[in-house]
Coordinates of C-alpha atoms and ligand atoms in Angstrom, one line a residue:
M166 CA 23.9 -7.4 36.7
A167 CA 20.5 -9.0 37.2
L168 CA 17.6 -7.2 38.8
H169 CA 15.3 -9.0 41.2
R170 CA 14.0 -9.0 44.7
S171 CA 14.9 -11.3 47.5
A172 CA 12.4 -13.5 49.1
K173 CA 13.1 -12.0 52.4
G174 CA 12.5 -8.5 51.2
T175 CA 15.7 -7.2 52.7
T176 CA 18.5 -5.3 51.1
E177 CA 20.9 -7.6 49.5
V178 CA 23.6 -7.1 46.9
K179 CA 25.2 -10.0 45.1
A180 CA 27.8 -9.2 42.6
G181 CA 26.9 -10.4 39.1
T182 CA 23.5 -11.6 39.9
G183 CA 21.4 -8.7 41.2
V184 CA 20.4 -5.9 43.4
W185 CA 17.3 -6.1 45.4
R186 CA 15.7 -4.3 48.4
D187 CA 12.3 -4.0 50.0
A188 CA 9.3 -5.0 48.0
P189 CA 7.6 -2.1 46.2
T190 CA 4.1 -1.1 47.0
P191 CA 1.7 -0.5 44.1
W192 CA 1.7 3.2 44.8
D193 CA 5.5 3.6 44.7
D194 CA 6.8 5.8 42.0
L195 CA 8.3 3.5 39.4
F196 CA 11.6 5.3 39.3
A197 CA 11.9 5.5 43.1
E198 CA 10.8 1.9 43.9
P199 CA 13.4 -0.6 45.1
S200 CA 13.9 -2.4 41.8
S201 CA 14.5 0.8 39.9
D202 CA 18.1 1.0 41.0
G203 CA 18.9 -2.4 39.4
V204 CA 20.4 -3.0 36.0
L205 CA 18.9 -5.4 33.4
S206 CA 20.8 -8.7 33.1
R207 CA 23.2 -8.8 30.1
G208 CA 24.0 -12.4 29.9
R209 CA 22.3 -14.6 32.4
M210 CA 18.6 -15.1 33.1
P211 CA 17.9 -13.5 36.6
E212 CA 17.0 -16.0 39.3
R213 CA 13.9 -14.2 40.5
I214 CA 10.7 -12.5 39.5
T215 CA 10.6 -8.7 39.2
D216 CA 7.9 -6.1 39.2
P217 CA 6.6 -6.0 35.5
R218 CA 6.2 -2.2 35.6
A219 CA 9.8 -1.6 36.4
V220 CA 11.2 -4.0 33.9
F221 CA 8.8 -2.7 31.3
E222 CA 10.1 0.9 31.8
M223 CA 13.7 -0.2 31.7
V224 CA 13.3 -2.3 28.5
R225 CA 11.4 0.5 26.9
A226 CA 14.0 3.1 27.9
E227 CA 16.7 0.8 26.4
L228 CA 14.7 0.7 23.1
Q229 CA 14.9 4.5 23.0
L230 CA 18.5 4.0 22.0
D231 CA 17.5 2.5 18.7
G232 CA 17.0 4.8 15.8
N233 CA 13.7 6.5 15.4
A234 CA 11.8 4.3 12.9
S235 CA 10.0 7.2 11.2
Q236 CA 13.3 8.9 10.5
N237 CA 14.7 5.7 9.1
L238 CA 14.7 6.7 5.4
A239 CA 16.7 3.6 4.6
T240 CA 13.9 1.1 5.1
F241 CA 11.3 0.0 2.6
C242 CA 9.3 -1.4 5.5
T243 CA 6.2 -0.1 7.2
T244 CA 6.9 2.3 10.1
W245 CA 3.5 3.7 10.6
S246 CA 0.2 2.0 11.4
E247 CA -3.3 3.0 12.2
D248 CA -4.7 2.2 15.7
E249 CA -7.0 -0.4 14.1
V250 CA -4.0 -2.3 12.8
R251 CA -2.5 -2.3 16.3
R252 CA -5.8 -3.6 17.8
L253 CA -6.1 -6.4 15.3
M254 CA -2.5 -7.4 15.9
D255 CA -3.2 -7.4 19.6
D256 CA -6.3 -9.6 19.0
C257 CA -4.3 -12.0 17.0
V258 CA -1.2 -12.3 19.2
A259 CA -1.9 -15.9 19.9
K260 CA -3.1 -17.0 16.5
N261 CA -0.8 -19.4 14.7
M262 CA -0.9 -19.2 10.9
I263 CA -0.1 -22.9 10.6
D264 CA -3.1 -24.1 12.7
K265 CA -5.6 -24.0 9.9
D266 CA -7.9 -26.3 11.8
E267 CA -7.9 -24.2 15.0
Y268 CA -8.1 -20.8 13.2
P269 CA -10.0 -21.6 10.0
Q270 CA -11.1 -18.0 9.6
T271 CA -7.5 -16.7 9.6
A272 CA -6.8 -19.4 7.0
E273 CA -9.7 -18.2 5.0
I274 CA -8.5 -14.6 5.3
E275 CA -5.1 -15.7 4.0
A276 CA -6.7 -17.4 1.0
R277 CA -8.8 -14.3 0.2
C278 CA -5.6 -12.2 0.3
V279 CA -4.0 -14.6 -2.2
R280 CA -7.0 -14.2 -4.5
I281 CA -7.0 -10.4 -4.2
L282 CA -3.3 -10.3 -5.1
A283 CA -3.7 -12.8 -8.0
D284 CA -6.4 -10.5 -9.3
L285 CA -4.4 -7.3 -8.7
W286 CA -1.4 -8.9 -10.6
N287 CA -3.7 -10.0 -13.4
S288 CA -3.5 -13.8 -13.0
P289 CA -5.4 -15.6 -15.8
A290 CA -6.7 -17.9 -13.0
E291 CA -7.2 -15.6 -10.0
A292 CA -9.9 -17.7 -8.4
T293 CA -8.0 -21.0 -8.7
T294 CA -4.3 -19.9 -8.6
I295 CA -2.1 -21.0 -5.8
G296 CA -0.1 -18.8 -3.5
C297 CA 0.5 -18.1 0.2
S298 CA 1.7 -15.7 2.8
T299 CA 5.2 -15.9 4.1
T300 CA 7.3 -14.0 6.7
G301 CA 8.5 -11.6 4.0
S302 CA 9.8 -11.5 0.4
S303 CA 12.9 -13.5 1.3
E304 CA 10.9 -16.6 2.2
A305 CA 8.5 -15.9 -0.8
A306 CA 11.5 -15.6 -3.1
M307 CA 12.9 -18.9 -1.9
L308 CA 9.6 -20.6 -2.6
G309 CA 9.4 -19.1 -6.1
G310 CA 13.0 -20.2 -6.8
L311 CA 12.3 -23.7 -5.5
A312 CA 9.3 -24.1 -7.7
M313 CA 11.4 -23.0 -10.8
K314 CA 14.2 -25.4 -9.8
W315 CA 11.7 -28.3 -9.4
R316 CA 10.1 -27.6 -12.7
W317 CA 13.4 -27.3 -14.5
R318 CA 14.6 -30.6 -13.0
Q319 CA 11.4 -32.4 -13.9
R320 CA 11.8 -31.3 -17.5
R321 CA 15.4 -32.3 -17.7
E322 CA 14.7 -35.7 -16.2
R323 CA 11.8 -36.2 -18.7
E324 CA 14.2 -35.4 -21.5
G325 CA 16.8 -37.7 -20.1
K326 CA 19.3 -34.9 -19.6
P327 CA 21.5 -34.1 -16.6
A328 CA 19.9 -32.0 -13.9
D329 CA 22.7 -31.3 -11.5
R330 CA 23.9 -27.9 -12.5
P331 CA 21.0 -25.4 -12.2
N332 CA 21.6 -21.7 -12.6
L333 CA 19.5 -18.6 -12.0
V334 CA 20.1 -15.4 -14.0
C335 CA 19.5 -12.0 -12.5
G336 CA 20.8 -8.4 -12.3
P337 CA 21.6 -6.5 -9.1
I338 CA 19.5 -8.6 -6.8
Q339 CA 18.6 -8.3 -3.1
V340 CA 20.6 -10.6 -0.8
C341 CA 17.7 -13.1 -0.5
W342 CA 18.5 -14.4 -4.0
E343 CA 22.2 -15.0 -2.9
K344 CA 20.8 -17.0 0.0
F345 CA 18.4 -18.9 -2.2
A346 CA 21.3 -19.9 -4.5
R347 CA 23.6 -20.9 -1.7
Y348 CA 21.1 -22.7 0.4
F349 CA 19.5 -24.6 -2.5
D350 CA 22.6 -25.2 -4.5
V351 CA 21.9 -23.1 -7.6
E352 CA 24.6 -21.2 -9.4
L353 CA 23.8 -17.5 -9.3
R354 CA 24.6 -15.8 -12.6
K355 CA 24.7 -12.1 -11.8
V356 CA 24.7 -10.0 -14.9
P357 CA 26.9 -7.0 -14.3
L358 CA 25.3 -3.6 -14.1
E359 CA 26.1 -1.5 -17.2
K360 CA 27.3 2.0 -16.9
D361 CA 24.4 4.4 -16.2
A362 CA 22.0 1.5 -15.9
T363 CA 19.7 1.1 -12.9
G364 CA 19.1 -2.6 -13.4
L365 CA 19.3 -5.6 -15.7
R366 CA 19.1 -4.8 -19.4
P367 CA 17.4 -7.3 -21.8
H368 CA 20.2 -7.4 -24.4
Q369 CA 22.6 -8.7 -21.7
L370 CA 20.6 -12.0 -21.3
A371 CA 21.7 -13.9 -24.3
D372 CA 25.3 -14.3 -22.9
H373 CA 24.0 -15.7 -19.6
V374 CA 21.0 -18.1 -20.1
D375 CA 21.5 -21.7 -21.2
E376 CA 19.8 -25.1 -20.9
N377 CA 20.5 -25.1 -17.1
T378 CA 18.8 -21.8 -16.4
I379 CA 15.9 -22.5 -14.1
G380 CA 14.7 -18.9 -14.6
V381 CA 15.4 -15.2 -14.8
V382 CA 14.6 -13.0 -11.8
A383 CA 13.4 -9.5 -12.8
I384 CA 13.1 -6.9 -10.1
L385 CA 10.3 -4.4 -9.8
G386 CA 12.1 -1.9 -7.6
V387 CA 15.8 -2.6 -7.5
T388 CA 17.1 -2.3 -3.9
F389 CA 20.1 -0.1 -4.9
T390 CA 18.4 2.3 -7.2
C391 CA 14.7 2.0 -6.7
D392 CA 14.0 1.7 -10.4
Y393 CA 12.0 -1.1 -12.1
E394 CA 13.6 -3.6 -14.4
P395 CA 11.8 -3.9 -17.7
V396 CA 9.9 -7.1 -17.2
A397 CA 8.1 -7.1 -20.5
E398 CA 11.3 -6.3 -22.5
I399 CA 13.2 -9.0 -20.6
S400 CA 10.4 -11.4 -21.4
A401 CA 10.4 -10.4 -25.1
E402 CA 14.2 -10.9 -25.2
L403 CA 13.7 -14.4 -23.8
D404 CA 11.1 -15.0 -26.6
R405 CA 13.8 -14.1 -29.1
I406 CA 16.3 -16.4 -27.4
Q407 CA 13.7 -19.2 -27.5
D408 CA 13.1 -18.7 -31.2
A409 CA 16.9 -18.8 -31.8
T410 CA 17.8 -21.7 -29.4
G411 CA 14.7 -23.5 -28.3
L412 CA 15.4 -22.6 -24.6
D413 CA 12.2 -21.8 -22.8
V414 CA 13.2 -19.8 -19.7
P415 CA 10.6 -18.6 -17.2
V416 CA 10.6 -15.3 -15.3
H417 CA 10.0 -14.8 -11.6
V418 CA 9.3 -11.2 -10.7
D419 CA 10.7 -10.0 -7.4
A420 CA 8.2 -7.3 -6.8
A421 CA 9.0 -6.9 -3.1
S422 CA 8.3 -3.2 -3.2
G423 CA 6.9 -2.7 -6.7
G424 CA 4.1 -5.3 -6.4
F425 CA 2.1 -2.8 -4.3
V426 CA 3.2 0.3 -6.2
A427 CA 2.9 -0.4 -9.9
P428 CA -0.7 -1.6 -9.8
F429 CA -1.7 1.8 -8.4
L430 CA 0.7 4.2 -9.9
H431 CA 1.6 2.6 -13.2
P432 CA -1.4 0.5 -14.1
G433 CA -0.5 0.5 -17.8
L434 CA 2.9 -1.0 -17.1
E435 CA 2.9 -4.7 -18.1
W436 CA 5.1 -6.4 -15.5
D437 CA 2.8 -9.0 -14.0
F438 CA 0.9 -12.1 -15.2
R439 CA -0.1 -10.2 -18.3
V440 CA 3.4 -11.0 -19.4
G441 CA 3.2 -14.7 -20.5
R442 CA 6.6 -15.7 -19.3
V443 CA 6.0 -14.6 -15.7
V444 CA 5.4 -17.7 -13.7
S445 CA 5.5 -16.3 -10.2
I446 CA 5.6 -13.1 -8.3
N447 CA 6.7 -12.2 -4.7
A448 CA 6.0 -9.1 -2.8
S449 CA 6.5 -7.8 0.8
G450 CA 3.2 -7.0 2.5
H451 CA 5.2 -5.2 5.1
K452 CA 6.8 -2.8 2.5
Y453 CA 4.5 -0.8 0.2
G454 CA 1.8 -3.4 1.1
L455 CA 1.4 -1.2 4.2
A456 CA 1.0 -4.1 6.6
P457 CA 3.1 -4.3 9.8
L458 CA 6.4 -6.2 9.8
G459 CA 6.3 -9.9 9.2
V460 CA 4.3 -10.6 6.0
G461 CA 5.2 -11.4 2.4
W462 CA 3.4 -13.1 -0.5
V463 CA 4.1 -15.4 -3.3
V464 CA 1.6 -16.2 -6.1
W465 CA 2.0 -18.5 -9.0
R466 CA 0.5 -17.9 -12.5
D467 CA -1.6 -21.0 -12.0
A468 CA -1.6 -24.1 -9.9
E469 CA 0.4 -26.0 -12.5
H470 CA 3.5 -23.8 -11.8
L471 CA 3.9 -25.1 -8.3
P472 CA 5.0 -28.8 -8.4
D473 CA 2.9 -31.1 -6.3
D474 CA 5.8 -32.6 -4.4
L475 CA 6.8 -29.3 -2.9
V476 CA 3.4 -29.1 -1.2
F477 CA 2.6 -30.5 2.2
S478 CA -0.9 -30.7 3.7
V479 CA -2.1 -29.7 7.2
D480 CA -5.4 -30.4 8.9
Y481 CA -8.1 -28.0 8.1
L482 CA -11.7 -28.2 9.2
G483 CA -11.5 -32.0 9.4
G484 CA -10.0 -32.1 5.9
S485 CA -6.6 -31.1 4.7
M486 CA -5.2 -27.9 3.2
P487 CA -2.1 -27.6 1.0
T488 CA 0.8 -25.6 2.4
F489 CA 4.2 -24.6 1.1
A490 CA 6.4 -22.8 3.5
L491 CA 9.9 -22.9 5.1
N492 CA 8.5 -22.0 8.5
F493 CA 6.0 -23.9 10.6
S494 CA 4.5 -21.7 13.4
R495 CA 4.1 -18.1 12.5
P496 CA 1.9 -15.3 13.8
G497 CA -1.4 -14.6 12.1
G498 CA -1.8 -10.9 12.9
E499 CA 0.2 -9.6 10.0
V500 CA -2.0 -11.5 7.5
V501 CA -5.1 -10.3 9.2
A502 CA -3.8 -6.7 9.2
Q503 CA -3.0 -7.0 5.5
Y504 CA -6.6 -8.1 4.8
Y505 CA -7.9 -5.2 6.9
L506 CA -5.8 -2.8 4.9
F507 CA -7.1 -4.2 1.6
Q508 CA -10.7 -3.8 2.8
R509 CA -10.2 -0.5 4.5
L510 CA -8.3 1.4 1.8
G511 CA -9.4 -0.4 -1.3
R512 CA -7.8 0.3 -4.6
E513 CA -8.6 4.0 -4.3
G514 CA -6.9 4.2 -0.9
Y515 CA -3.8 2.4 -1.9
R516 CA -3.6 4.6 -5.0
R517 CA -3.9 7.8 -2.9
V518 CA -1.3 6.7 -0.3
Q519 CA 1.2 5.7 -3.0
E520 CA 0.5 8.9 -5.0
A521 CA 1.1 11.0 -2.0
C522 CA 4.4 9.2 -1.3
A523 CA 5.4 9.5 -5.0
A524 CA 4.7 13.2 -5.1
T525 CA 6.8 13.8 -2.0
A526 CA 9.6 11.7 -3.6
R527 CA 9.5 13.7 -6.8
W528 CA 9.6 16.9 -4.7
L529 CA 12.6 15.5 -2.8
G530 CA 14.3 14.7 -6.1
E531 CA 13.9 18.4 -7.2
Q532 CA 15.1 19.7 -3.9
I533 CA 18.1 17.4 -3.7
S534 CA 19.1 18.2 -7.3
A535 CA 18.9 21.9 -6.5
L536 CA 21.3 21.6 -3.6
G537 CA 24.2 21.5 -6.0
P538 CA 26.6 18.7 -5.3
F539 CA 24.4 15.7 -6.4
D540 CA 23.5 13.9 -9.6
L541 CA 20.2 12.1 -9.4
L542 CA 20.4 8.4 -10.3
Y543 CA 16.7 7.9 -9.9
D544 CA 14.4 11.0 -9.6
G545 CA 11.3 9.4 -8.1
R546 CA 9.5 9.3 -11.5
G547 CA 8.2 6.0 -13.0
A548 CA 9.0 3.5 -10.3
L549 CA 9.2 3.5 -6.4
P550 CA 8.4 6.5 -4.3
A551 CA 12.1 7.2 -3.6
V552 CA 15.2 9.0 -4.8
S553 CA 18.8 7.8 -5.3
Y554 CA 21.7 10.0 -6.1
T555 CA 25.5 10.2 -6.2
L556 CA 28.0 13.0 -5.6
K557 CA 28.9 14.8 -8.8
P558 CA 32.2 13.2 -10.1
D559 CA 34.2 16.4 -9.7
H560 CA 33.0 17.0 -6.2
T561 CA 35.6 17.0 -3.5
G562 CA 35.8 17.9 0.2
F563 CA 33.5 15.3 1.6
T564 CA 32.0 11.9 0.8
L565 CA 28.4 10.7 1.0
Y566 CA 29.4 8.7 4.0
D567 CA 30.3 12.0 5.7
L568 CA 26.9 13.3 4.9
T569 CA 25.2 10.2 6.2
E570 CA 27.1 10.8 9.5
Q571 CA 26.1 14.4 9.7
L572 CA 22.4 13.7 9.1
R573 CA 22.5 11.0 11.8
V574 CA 23.3 13.8 14.3
R575 CA 19.7 14.9 13.9
G576 CA 18.4 11.3 13.9
W577 CA 18.0 10.9 10.1
Q578 CA 19.0 7.6 8.8
V579 CA 20.0 8.1 5.1
P580 CA 22.3 5.2 4.0
S581 CA 25.3 5.5 1.6
Y582 CA 26.5 2.3 0.0
P583 CA 28.5 1.3 -3.1
L584 CA 26.6 -0.1 -6.2
P585 CA 27.1 -3.8 -6.8
A586 CA 30.4 -5.3 -8.1
D587 CA 31.5 -3.8 -11.4
R588 CA 30.3 -0.4 -10.4
D589 CA 31.2 -0.6 -6.8
D590 CA 33.4 2.5 -7.2
T591 CA 30.1 4.5 -7.3
V592 CA 28.6 5.3 -4.0
V593 CA 25.0 6.2 -3.8
Q594 CA 22.6 7.6 -1.2
R595 CA 18.9 6.6 -1.1
V596 CA 15.8 8.1 0.5
L597 CA 12.6 6.1 0.6
V598 CA 9.3 7.8 1.0
R599 CA 6.7 5.6 2.7
H600 CA 3.3 5.8 4.2
G601 CA 3.6 8.1 7.2
I602 CA 6.4 10.3 5.8
G603 CA 4.7 13.5 4.8
R604 CA 5.9 16.6 2.9
D605 CA 6.5 18.4 6.2
E606 CA 8.9 15.8 7.4
A607 CA 10.6 15.7 4.0
S608 CA 11.1 19.5 4.1
L609 CA 12.7 19.2 7.5
L610 CA 15.1 16.7 6.0
I611 CA 16.0 19.1 3.2
E612 CA 16.6 21.9 5.7
D613 CA 18.9 19.6 7.7
M614 CA 20.7 18.5 4.5
K615 CA 21.4 22.2 3.7
R616 CA 22.8 22.7 7.2
C617 CA 24.9 19.6 6.9
L618 CA 26.3 20.6 3.5
Q619 CA 27.2 24.0 4.9
R620 CA 28.9 22.4 7.9
L621 CA 30.8 19.9 5.7
S622 CA 32.0 22.6 3.4
T623 CA 33.1 25.0 6.1
G624 CA 33.8 22.8 9.1
P625 CA 32.2 23.2 12.5
T626 CA 34.3 26.2 13.4
G627 CA 33.7 27.9 10.1
A628 CA 37.3 27.2 9.0
P629 CA 37.4 25.7 5.5
T630 CA 37.9 21.9 5.7
H631 CA 39.4 21.6 2.3
P632 CA 42.1 21.3 1.1
S633 CA 43.8 21.1 4.5
F634 CA 41.0 19.0 6.2
H635 CA 42.1 17.2 9.3
H636 CA 40.7 16.2 12.7
Ligands
PLP862 C1 13.2 -6.1 0.6 C2 13.5 -6.9 -0.6 C3 13.6 -8.3 -0.5 C4 13.5 -9.0 0.9 O1 12.2 -8.8 1.4 P1 11.9 -9.1 2.9 O2 10.4 -8.8 2.9 O3 12.6 -8.0 3.7 O4 12.3 -10.5 3.3 C5 13.8 -9.0 -1.6 N1 13.9 -8.4 -2.8 C6 13.8 -7.0 -2.9 C7 13.9 -6.4 -4.3 C8 13.6 -6.2 -1.8 O5 13.5 -4.9 -1.9

């Protein structure tokens, strides 16, 4: 039923369209004023105008039914921001990223962020490289994939060879690569996950790459396990394949999470443009980049790796500026907030934030391991600030899905899901530690896990649930 007020200001009820009574006065209590007994429309735009205060409170109350973002341990995305970030977002609410001419300073800030990232990821040409902001890693991955597809096709055409059956080789990828493959007509060659592996292993490549391979995607921070795939070793294996077969296969690194973790926590790890075969990198500014939701990045090794005919130009200060994007209009606030965070935290600040998260993740790993029924798949050491684990194979009485449900009673969102095909008989649970999740919150989670395990093993009434468990 819609909520609105009649022009006459008299009480009137019309089924399916609304409830309205006398006009409120500014000093009415919101929950006692006439429009407060209405119900927000579920399917049809209301006919009339309503007091913004009342609608605001009702929409806000409805949103309370959502999970609490800070207890959402399933997401990699930012759930905590400083007031300064909120203020900048507010200032930028009307800035459109595509209007380079109207908002040249926002465009300049985006370009600075690209240079900062190219430098952070050790581009050989950080001042002149090419890259851009996107709505997230998904769009960034598509752009990286398209550039590889274009370059592969150009080479095939130069060589007079058919260019109609491109394929992309990868391990357990995030769904954005499945979308890329389907939307842009590329065969996705998913290399099966080996037993006890947390990602693609280099020795598996030779069976999958061929002359139609546009590239290999290596993931820095596998969604399922949170571990890094070994980019340098994958690259070295492709060197061996090139020596043996002549195939020159580029690597794109999907560093959605790891791109903002590895430079600070694992600076010695060579996964970025230091590895010669890496032609492009994507990362999510809104994950460990700490920016609010809605920003990703893609950077190419150098301008040569982004084919010209993928680039369009938009007006910019009376001239034109190259752009490469799937979207047109897009908010500018997230990019500005990203720049603010780079300036405000600096390398030291990012390192300290990620170190604190990683220390809490390691602590969680130890605690979870000590609980008894779990085998850690990833213990929070060496890759993302997170842990993933399975139930011990001989464990019976409850599943990880039961535990997910029990934890949800206290508001915790800890997902359980099967590993990708070939190992989908293994169910894992994953906890991500992000900026804003402190040790205290983590210790509350552990206390609740203990209570849940207790309840799952004895049942709510204290009666054993196993072996004669039934509802
Ligand atoms: C999150 C994620 C993506 C998708 O990123 P969005 O920023 O959510 O679009 C892609 N790849 C990996 C490895 C991810 O973790």
